[in-house]
mmCIF file with all atom_site columns, C-alpha atoms in Angstrom:
data_model
loop_
_atom_site.group_PDB
_atom_site.id
_atom_site.type_symbol
_atom_site.label_atom_id
_atom_site.label_alt_id
_atom_site.label_comp_id
_atom_site.label_asym_id
_atom_site.label_entity_id
_atom_site.label_seq_id
_atom_site.pdbx_PDB_ins_code
_atom_site.Cartn_x
_atom_site.Cartn_y
_atom_site.Cartn_z
_atom_site.occupancy
_atom_site.B_iso_or_equiv
_atom_site.pdbx_formal_charge
_atom_site.auth_seq_id
_atom_site.auth_comp_id
_atom_site.auth_asym_id
_atom_site.auth_atom_id
_atom_site.pdbx_PDB_model_num
ATOM 1   C CA . GLY A 1 1   ? 88.453  81.106  76.595  1.00 65.00 ? 1414 GLY A CA 1
ATOM 2   C CA . ILE A 1 2   ? 89.082  84.325  78.430  1.00 71.00 ? 1415 ILE A CA 1
ATOM 3   C CA . THR A 1 3   ? 92.239  85.041  80.406  1.00 78.00 ? 1416 THR A CA 1
ATOM 4   C CA . LEU A 1 4   ? 93.022  87.566  83.092  1.00 81.00 ? 1417 LEU A CA 1
ATOM 5   C CA . PRO A 1 5   ? 96.747  87.485  83.917  1.00 84.00 ? 1418 PRO A CA 1
ATOM 6   C CA . ARG A 1 6   ? 96.492  88.760  87.492  1.00 90.00 ? 1419 ARG A CA 1
ATOM 7   C CA . PHE A 1 7   ? 95.969  87.312  90.947  1.00 91.00 ? 1420 PHE A CA 1
ATOM 8   C CA . ARG A 1 8   ? 94.969  88.580  94.414  1.00 93.00 ? 1421 ARG A CA 1
ATOM 9   C CA . HIS A 1 9   ? 92.533  90.910  92.607  1.00 94.00 ? 1422 HIS A CA 1
ATOM 10  C CA . SER A 1 10  ? 88.789  91.383  93.158  1.00 95.00 ? 1423 SER A CA 1
ATOM 11  C CA . CYS A 1 11  ? 85.896  90.959  90.716  1.00 94.00 ? 1424 CYS A CA 1
ATOM 12  C CA . ILE A 1 12  ? 82.208  91.761  90.778  1.00 93.00 ? 1425 ILE A CA 1
ATOM 13  C CA . TYR A 1 13  ? 79.312  90.989  88.423  1.00 91.00 ? 1426 TYR A CA 1
ATOM 14  C CA . THR A 1 14  ? 77.085  93.953  87.603  1.00 90.00 ? 1427 THR A CA 1
ATOM 15  C CA . ASN A 1 15  ? 75.003  95.144  84.637  1.00 88.00 ? 1428 ASN A CA 1
ATOM 16  C CA . SER A 1 16  ? 75.772  92.024  82.545  1.00 91.00 ? 1429 SER A CA 1
ATOM 17  C CA . SER A 1 17  ? 79.506  92.594  82.966  1.00 93.00 ? 1430 SER A CA 1
ATOM 18  C CA . MET A 1 18  ? 82.352  91.343  85.128  1.00 93.00 ? 1431 MET A CA 1
ATOM 19  C CA . ILE A 1 19  ? 84.552  94.105  86.511  1.00 95.00 ? 1432 ILE A CA 1
ATOM 20  C CA . CYS A 1 20  ? 87.962  93.173  87.954  1.00 95.00 ? 1433 CYS A CA 1
ATOM 21  C CA . SER A 1 21  ? 90.192  95.567  89.871  1.00 96.00 ? 1434 SER A CA 1
ATOM 22  C CA . GLY A 1 22  ? 93.797  95.718  90.965  1.00 95.00 ? 1435 GLY A CA 1
ATOM 23  C CA . GLY A 1 23  ? 95.764  92.603  91.804  1.00 94.00 ? 1436 GLY A CA 1
ATOM 24  C CA . LEU A 1 24  ? 99.289  91.443  91.186  1.00 94.00 ? 1437 LEU A CA 1
ATOM 25  C CA . ILE A 1 25  ? 100.702 90.990  87.689  1.00 92.00 ? 1438 ILE A CA 1
ATOM 26  C CA . LYS A 1 26  ? 103.779 89.232  86.334  1.00 86.00 ? 1439 LYS A CA 1
ATOM 27  C CA . GLU A 1 27  ? 104.993 90.597  83.015  1.00 80.00 ? 1440 GLU A CA 1
ATOM 28  C CA . THR A 1 28  ? 106.411 87.158  82.119  1.00 78.00 ? 1441 THR A CA 1
ATOM 29  C CA . LYS A 1 29  ? 105.797 83.693  83.550  1.00 77.00 ? 1442 LYS A CA 1
ATOM 30  C CA . SER A 1 30  ? 109.468 83.383  84.479  1.00 81.00 ? 1443 SER A CA 1
ATOM 31  C CA . GLN A 1 31  ? 109.411 86.631  86.476  1.00 81.00 ? 1444 GLN A CA 1
ATOM 32  C CA . LYS A 1 32  ? 110.029 85.836  90.170  1.00 83.00 ? 1445 LYS A CA 1
ATOM 33  C CA . THR A 1 33  ? 108.111 88.744  91.696  1.00 87.00 ? 1446 THR A CA 1
ATOM 34  C CA . ALA A 1 34  ? 104.779 90.328  90.812  1.00 89.00 ? 1447 ALA A CA 1
ATOM 35  C CA . SER A 1 35  ? 103.872 94.004  90.719  1.00 92.00 ? 1448 SER A CA 1
ATOM 36  C CA . PRO A 1 36  ? 100.626 95.540  91.975  1.00 94.00 ? 1449 PRO A CA 1
ATOM 37  C CA . THR A 1 37  ? 98.424  97.180  89.353  1.00 94.00 ? 1450 THR A CA 1
ATOM 38  C CA . ASP A 1 38  ? 96.097  100.162 89.419  1.00 96.00 ? 1451 ASP A CA 1
ATOM 39  C CA . THR A 1 39  ? 93.957  99.117  86.453  1.00 96.00 ? 1452 THR A CA 1
ATOM 40  C CA . VAL A 1 40  ? 90.315  98.067  86.396  1.00 97.00 ? 1453 VAL A CA 1
ATOM 41  C CA . VAL A 1 41  ? 89.100  95.948  83.477  1.00 96.00 ? 1454 VAL A CA 1
ATOM 42  C CA . ILE A 1 42  ? 85.638  94.904  82.294  1.00 95.00 ? 1455 ILE A CA 1
ATOM 43  C CA . LEU A 1 43  ? 84.269  91.902  80.396  1.00 93.00 ? 1456 LEU A CA 1
ATOM 44  C CA . ASP A 1 44  ? 80.919  92.241  78.617  1.00 93.00 ? 1457 ASP A CA 1
ATOM 45  C CA . LEU A 1 45  ? 78.883  89.097  79.410  1.00 92.00 ? 1458 LEU A CA 1
ATOM 46  C CA . SER A 1 46  ? 75.700  90.098  77.592  1.00 91.00 ? 1459 SER A CA 1
ATOM 47  C CA . TYR A 1 47  ? 76.115  87.710  74.651  1.00 86.00 ? 1460 TYR A CA 1
ATOM 48  C CA . ASP A 1 48  ? 76.082  83.892  74.546  1.00 85.00 ? 1461 ASP A CA 1
ATOM 49  C CA . ASP A 1 49  ? 79.748  83.230  73.730  1.00 84.00 ? 1462 ASP A CA 1
ATOM 50  C CA . SER A 1 50  ? 81.203  85.924  76.032  1.00 83.00 ? 1463 SER A CA 1
ATOM 51  C CA . LEU A 1 51  ? 83.225  83.422  78.054  1.00 80.00 ? 1464 LEU A CA 1
ATOM 52  C CA . GLU A 1 52  ? 84.668  81.774  74.948  1.00 82.00 ? 1465 GLU A CA 1
ATOM 53  C CA . SER A 1 53  ? 85.462  84.768  72.761  1.00 81.00 ? 1466 SER A CA 1
ATOM 54  C CA . GLY A 1 54  ? 85.229  87.853  74.990  1.00 85.00 ? 1467 GLY A CA 1
ATOM 55  C CA . THR A 1 55  ? 88.220  89.908  76.081  1.00 88.00 ? 1468 THR A CA 1
ATOM 56  C CA . PHE A 1 56  ? 88.707  92.202  79.033  1.00 91.00 ? 1469 PHE A CA 1
ATOM 57  C CA . GLN A 1 57  ? 88.743  95.894  78.129  1.00 93.00 ? 1470 GLN A CA 1
ATOM 58  C CA . PHE A 1 58  ? 90.133  98.851  80.066  1.00 95.00 ? 1471 PHE A CA 1
ATOM 59  C CA . HIS A 1 59  ? 87.493  100.281 82.433  1.00 96.00 ? 1472 HIS A CA 1
ATOM 60  C CA . SER A 1 60  ? 89.251  102.804 84.687  1.00 97.00 ? 1473 SER A CA 1
ATOM 61  C CA . ARG A 1 61  ? 92.374  103.529 86.697  1.00 97.00 ? 1474 ARG A CA 1
ATOM 62  C CA . LEU A 1 62  ? 92.656  103.457 90.499  1.00 97.00 ? 1475 LEU A CA 1
ATOM 63  C CA . PRO A 1 63  ? 94.405  106.259 92.428  1.00 96.00 ? 1476 PRO A CA 1
ATOM 64  C CA . TYR A 1 64  ? 97.071  103.749 93.513  1.00 95.00 ? 1477 TYR A CA 1
ATOM 65  C CA . PRO A 1 65  ? 98.048  100.111 92.848  1.00 95.00 ? 1478 PRO A CA 1
ATOM 66  C CA . ILE A 1 66  ? 96.174  97.694  95.114  1.00 96.00 ? 1479 ILE A CA 1
ATOM 67  C CA . TYR A 1 67  ? 95.706  93.986  95.860  1.00 95.00 ? 1480 TYR A CA 1
ATOM 68  C CA . ASP A 1 68  ? 94.087  91.833  98.584  1.00 94.00 ? 1481 ASP A CA 1
ATOM 69  C CA . HIS A 1 69  ? 91.022  94.114  98.538  1.00 95.00 ? 1482 HIS A CA 1
ATOM 70  C CA . CYS A 1 70  ? 87.273  93.625  98.033  1.00 95.00 ? 1483 CYS A CA 1
ATOM 71  C CA . MET A 1 71  ? 84.942  95.164  95.453  1.00 96.00 ? 1484 MET A CA 1
ATOM 72  C CA . ILE A 1 72  ? 81.399  95.890  96.592  1.00 94.00 ? 1485 ILE A CA 1
ATOM 73  C CA . LYS A 1 73  ? 78.266  97.117  94.845  1.00 92.00 ? 1486 LYS A CA 1
ATOM 74  C CA . THR A 1 74  ? 75.808  98.445  97.378  1.00 88.00 ? 1487 THR A CA 1
ATOM 75  C CA . ASN A 1 75  ? 72.065  97.993  97.190  1.00 79.00 ? 1488 ASN A CA 1
ATOM 76  C CA . LYS A 1 76  ? 71.422  101.262 99.019  1.00 76.00 ? 1489 LYS A CA 1
ATOM 77  C CA . ASP A 1 77  ? 73.058  103.659 96.559  1.00 78.00 ? 1490 ASP A CA 1
ATOM 78  C CA . ASN A 1 78  ? 73.947  101.259 93.708  1.00 82.00 ? 1491 ASN A CA 1
ATOM 79  C CA . ARG A 1 79  ? 77.581  102.423 93.733  1.00 90.00 ? 1492 ARG A CA 1
ATOM 80  C CA . LEU A 1 80  ? 80.849  100.529 93.310  1.00 94.00 ? 1493 LEU A CA 1
ATOM 81  C CA . TYR A 1 81  ? 83.381  100.575 96.125  1.00 95.00 ? 1494 TYR A CA 1
ATOM 82  C CA . ILE A 1 82  ? 86.784  99.065  96.786  1.00 96.00 ? 1495 ILE A CA 1
ATOM 83  C CA . VAL A 1 83  ? 87.497  98.415  100.443 1.00 95.00 ? 1496 VAL A CA 1
ATOM 84  C CA . GLY A 1 84  ? 90.783  97.601  102.140 1.00 95.00 ? 1497 GLY A CA 1
ATOM 85  C CA . GLY A 1 85  ? 93.787  96.116  100.447 1.00 94.00 ? 1498 GLY A CA 1
ATOM 86  C CA . ASN A 1 86  ? 97.489  95.471  100.878 1.00 91.00 ? 1499 ASN A CA 1
ATOM 87  C CA . SER A 1 87  ? 99.741  97.085  103.485 1.00 79.00 ? 1500 SER A CA 1
ATOM 88  C CA . GLY A 1 88  ? 98.789  100.676 104.134 1.00 89.00 ? 1501 GLY A CA 1
ATOM 89  C CA . ASN A 1 89  ? 95.379  100.359 102.475 1.00 92.00 ? 1502 ASN A CA 1
ATOM 90  C CA . GLU A 1 90  ? 93.579  98.070  104.960 1.00 94.00 ? 1503 GLU A CA 1
ATOM 91  C CA . LEU A 1 91  ? 91.296  100.836 106.276 1.00 95.00 ? 1504 LEU A CA 1
ATOM 92  C CA . LYS A 1 92  ? 90.772  102.767 103.011 1.00 95.00 ? 1505 LYS A CA 1
ATOM 93  C CA . VAL A 1 93  ? 87.647  103.064 100.857 1.00 96.00 ? 1506 VAL A CA 1
ATOM 94  C CA . LEU A 1 94  ? 87.585  103.982 97.150  1.00 96.00 ? 1507 LEU A CA 1
ATOM 95  C CA . GLU A 1 95  ? 84.334  104.999 95.453  1.00 95.00 ? 1508 GLU A CA 1
ATOM 96  C CA . TYR A 1 96  ? 83.704  104.889 91.692  1.00 96.00 ? 1509 TYR A CA 1
ATOM 97  C CA . PHE A 1 97  ? 82.090  107.901 90.035  1.00 95.00 ? 1510 PHE A CA 1
ATOM 98  C CA . PRO A 1 98  ? 80.786  106.621 86.657  1.00 93.00 ? 1511 PRO A CA 1
ATOM 99  C CA . GLU A 1 99  ? 79.876  110.055 85.301  1.00 94.00 ? 1512 GLU A CA 1
ATOM 100 C CA . ARG A 1 100 ? 83.579  111.031 85.536  1.00 95.00 ? 1513 ARG A CA 1
ATOM 101 C CA . LYS A 1 101 ? 84.960  107.469 85.184  1.00 94.00 ? 1514 LYS A CA 1
ATOM 102 C CA . ILE A 1 102 ? 87.232  107.881 88.199  1.00 96.00 ? 1515 ILE A CA 1
ATOM 103 C CA . TRP A 1 103 ? 87.836  106.252 91.572  1.00 97.00 ? 1516 TRP A CA 1
ATOM 104 C CA . LEU A 1 104 ? 88.309  108.593 94.524  1.00 96.00 ? 1517 LEU A CA 1
ATOM 105 C CA . ALA A 1 105 ? 89.635  107.853 98.007  1.00 94.00 ? 1518 ALA A CA 1
ATOM 106 C CA . MET A 1 106 ? 87.017  108.647 100.645 1.00 93.00 ? 1519 MET A CA 1
ATOM 107 C CA . ASP A 1 107 ? 87.739  110.423 103.929 1.00 88.00 ? 1520 ASP A CA 1
ATOM 108 C CA . GLU A 1 108 ? 85.852  107.737 105.851 1.00 84.00 ? 1521 GLU A CA 1
ATOM 109 C CA . VAL A 1 109 ? 87.844  104.777 107.094 1.00 88.00 ? 1522 VAL A CA 1
ATOM 110 C CA . LEU A 1 110 ? 86.778  101.199 107.704 1.00 93.00 ? 1523 LEU A CA 1
ATOM 111 C CA . PRO A 1 111 ? 86.093  100.116 111.303 1.00 92.00 ? 1524 PRO A CA 1
ATOM 112 C CA . GLU A 1 112 ? 88.166  96.944  110.778 1.00 91.00 ? 1525 GLU A CA 1
ATOM 113 C CA . LYS A 1 113 ? 91.224  96.180  108.644 1.00 91.00 ? 1526 LYS A CA 1
ATOM 114 C CA . VAL A 1 114 ? 90.270  94.535  105.338 1.00 92.00 ? 1527 VAL A CA 1
ATOM 115 C CA . SER A 1 115 ? 93.050  92.573  103.667 1.00 90.00 ? 1528 SER A CA 1
ATOM 116 C CA . ARG A 1 116 ? 92.817  89.101  102.132 1.00 87.00 ? 1529 ARG A CA 1
ATOM 117 C CA . ALA A 1 117 ? 89.176  89.230  103.142 1.00 88.00 ? 1530 ALA A CA 1
ATOM 118 C CA . ALA A 1 118 ? 86.239  87.448  101.561 1.00 89.00 ? 1531 ALA A CA 1
ATOM 119 C CA . CYS A 1 119 ? 83.237  89.358  100.290 1.00 90.00 ? 1532 CYS A CA 1
ATOM 120 C CA . VAL A 1 120 ? 79.824  88.483  98.926  1.00 90.00 ? 1533 VAL A CA 1
ATOM 121 C CA . ASP A 1 121 ? 77.428  91.231  97.883  1.00 89.00 ? 1534 ASP A CA 1
ATOM 122 C CA . ASN A 1 122 ? 77.940  93.904  100.536 1.00 91.00 ? 1535 ASN A CA 1
ATOM 123 C CA . PHE A 1 123 ? 79.167  91.535  103.276 1.00 92.00 ? 1536 PHE A CA 1
ATOM 124 C CA . VAL A 1 124 ? 82.878  91.432  104.122 1.00 93.00 ? 1537 VAL A CA 1
ATOM 125 C CA . ARG A 1 125 ? 84.537  88.757  106.285 1.00 91.00 ? 1538 ARG A CA 1
ATOM 126 C CA . THR A 1 126 ? 87.773  90.188  107.647 1.00 90.00 ? 1539 THR A CA 1
ATOM 127 C CA . GLU A 1 127 ? 90.288  88.323  109.753 1.00 86.00 ? 1540 GLU A CA 1
ATOM 128 C CA . ARG A 1 128 ? 88.366  89.086  112.948 1.00 87.00 ? 1541 ARG A CA 1
ATOM 129 C CA . ALA A 1 129 ? 84.971  90.539  111.975 1.00 91.00 ? 1542 ALA A CA 1
ATOM 130 C CA . MET A 1 130 ? 81.929  90.357  109.708 1.00 93.00 ? 1543 MET A CA 1
ATOM 131 C CA . LEU A 1 131 ? 80.925  93.703  108.171 1.00 94.00 ? 1544 LEU A CA 1
ATOM 132 C CA . ARG A 1 132 ? 77.930  94.913  106.180 1.00 93.00 ? 1545 ARG A CA 1
ATOM 133 C CA . PHE A 1 133 ? 78.929  97.751  103.853 1.00 93.00 ? 1546 PHE A CA 1
ATOM 134 C CA . ASN A 1 134 ? 75.699  99.678  103.123 1.00 91.00 ? 1547 ASN A CA 1
ATOM 135 C CA . SER A 1 135 ? 77.347  102.905 101.961 1.00 89.00 ? 1548 SER A CA 1
ATOM 136 C CA . VAL A 1 136 ? 80.540  104.820 102.622 1.00 88.00 ? 1549 VAL A CA 1
ATOM 137 C CA . ASP A 1 137 ? 79.011  106.353 105.764 1.00 88.00 ? 1550 ASP A CA 1
ATOM 138 C CA . ASP A 1 138 ? 77.015  103.281 106.845 1.00 91.00 ? 1551 ASP A CA 1
ATOM 139 C CA . ILE A 1 139 ? 79.278  100.318 107.667 1.00 93.00 ? 1552 ILE A CA 1
ATOM 140 C CA . GLU A 1 140 ? 77.960  97.887  110.279 1.00 93.00 ? 1553 GLU A CA 1
ATOM 141 C CA . ILE A 1 141 ? 80.037  95.491  112.340 1.00 94.00 ? 1554 ILE A CA 1
ATOM 142 C CA . LEU A 1 142 ? 77.783  92.426  112.455 1.00 94.00 ? 1555 LEU A CA 1
ATOM 143 C CA . ARG A 1 143 ? 80.204  90.265  114.446 1.00 91.00 ? 1556 ARG A CA 1
ATOM 144 C CA . SER A 1 144 ? 83.568  91.027  115.969 1.00 90.00 ? 1557 SER A CA 1
ATOM 145 C CA . GLU A 1 145 ? 86.305  89.109  117.721 1.00 87.00 ? 1558 GLU A CA 1
ATOM 146 C CA . LEU A 1 146 ? 85.824  86.132  115.425 1.00 84.00 ? 1559 LEU A CA 1
ATOM 147 C CA . LYS A 1 147 ? 88.342  83.333  115.736 1.00 75.00 ? 1560 LYS A CA 1
ATOM 148 C CA . THR A 1 148 ? 91.075  83.574  113.153 1.00 63.00 ? 1561 THR A CA 1
ATOM 149 C CA . LYS A 1 149 ? 91.997  79.914  113.231 1.00 54.00 ? 1562 LYS A CA 1
ATOM 150 C CA . ARG A 1 150 ? 89.284  77.933  111.518 1.00 50.00 ? 1563 ARG A CA 1
ATOM 151 C CA . ASP A 1 151 ? 89.056  74.180  111.827 1.00 53.00 ? 1564 ASP A CA 1
ATOM 152 C CA . PHE A 1 152 ? 89.026  72.462  108.459 1.00 50.00 ? 1565 PHE A CA 1
ATOM 153 C CA . GLY A 1 153 ? 89.711  68.989  109.844 1.00 53.00 ? 1566 GLY A CA 1
ATOM 154 C CA . ASN A 1 154 ? 86.437  67.604  108.493 1.00 54.00 ? 1567 ASN A CA 1
ATOM 155 C CA . LEU A 1 155 ? 87.314  68.366  104.861 1.00 56.00 ? 1568 LEU A CA 1
ATOM 156 C CA . ILE A 1 156 ? 88.243  65.650  102.414 1.00 57.00 ? 1569 ILE A CA 1
ATOM 157 C CA . LYS A 1 157 ? 91.843  65.769  101.258 1.00 56.00 ? 1570 LYS A CA 1
ATOM 158 C CA . LEU A 1 158 ? 92.136  65.886  97.452  1.00 56.00 ? 1571 LEU A CA 1
ATOM 159 C CA . PRO A 1 159 ? 95.102  64.656  95.449  1.00 59.00 ? 1572 PRO A CA 1
ATOM 160 C CA . SER A 1 160 ? 97.317  67.464  94.137  1.00 56.00 ? 1573 SER A CA 1
ATOM 161 C CA . ASP A 1 161 ? 96.631  66.535  90.498  1.00 55.00 ? 1574 ASP A CA 1
ATOM 162 C CA . TRP A 1 162 ? 92.837  66.789  90.905  1.00 49.00 ? 1575 TRP A CA 1
#
């Protein structure tokens, strides 16, 4: 099967491909610390055995190494964005320009810090807010002042070897 030796990265499915950006990488399994990466890779999923025999290929390079970010493809302008990230990048937005195959940092900043956030489509759940990212100049705060401590007491505990 396929492997992607990185973690705390972000992936998105678009145009029969999976695109994964940034994250932390360990050069060897015994390495104690991981390094952030600025690479974006792509996996072609357009054929039946893609998940068994496919390999990630280089897609593009980010302007800086990043992790704990979200990738978004907007419906409004059909563009790829990277929002937020690790320390110092929480309010930043990167936009991908496919005709030049580059990511550029936008002047606009996010209304809420995005780091270790969850995202689905163009919705982003930050620590304290729910955002809808329509385009780089159209970011809605749907809910703010959300509780950061969530109660998971009703979940079933699974054994560690499950």
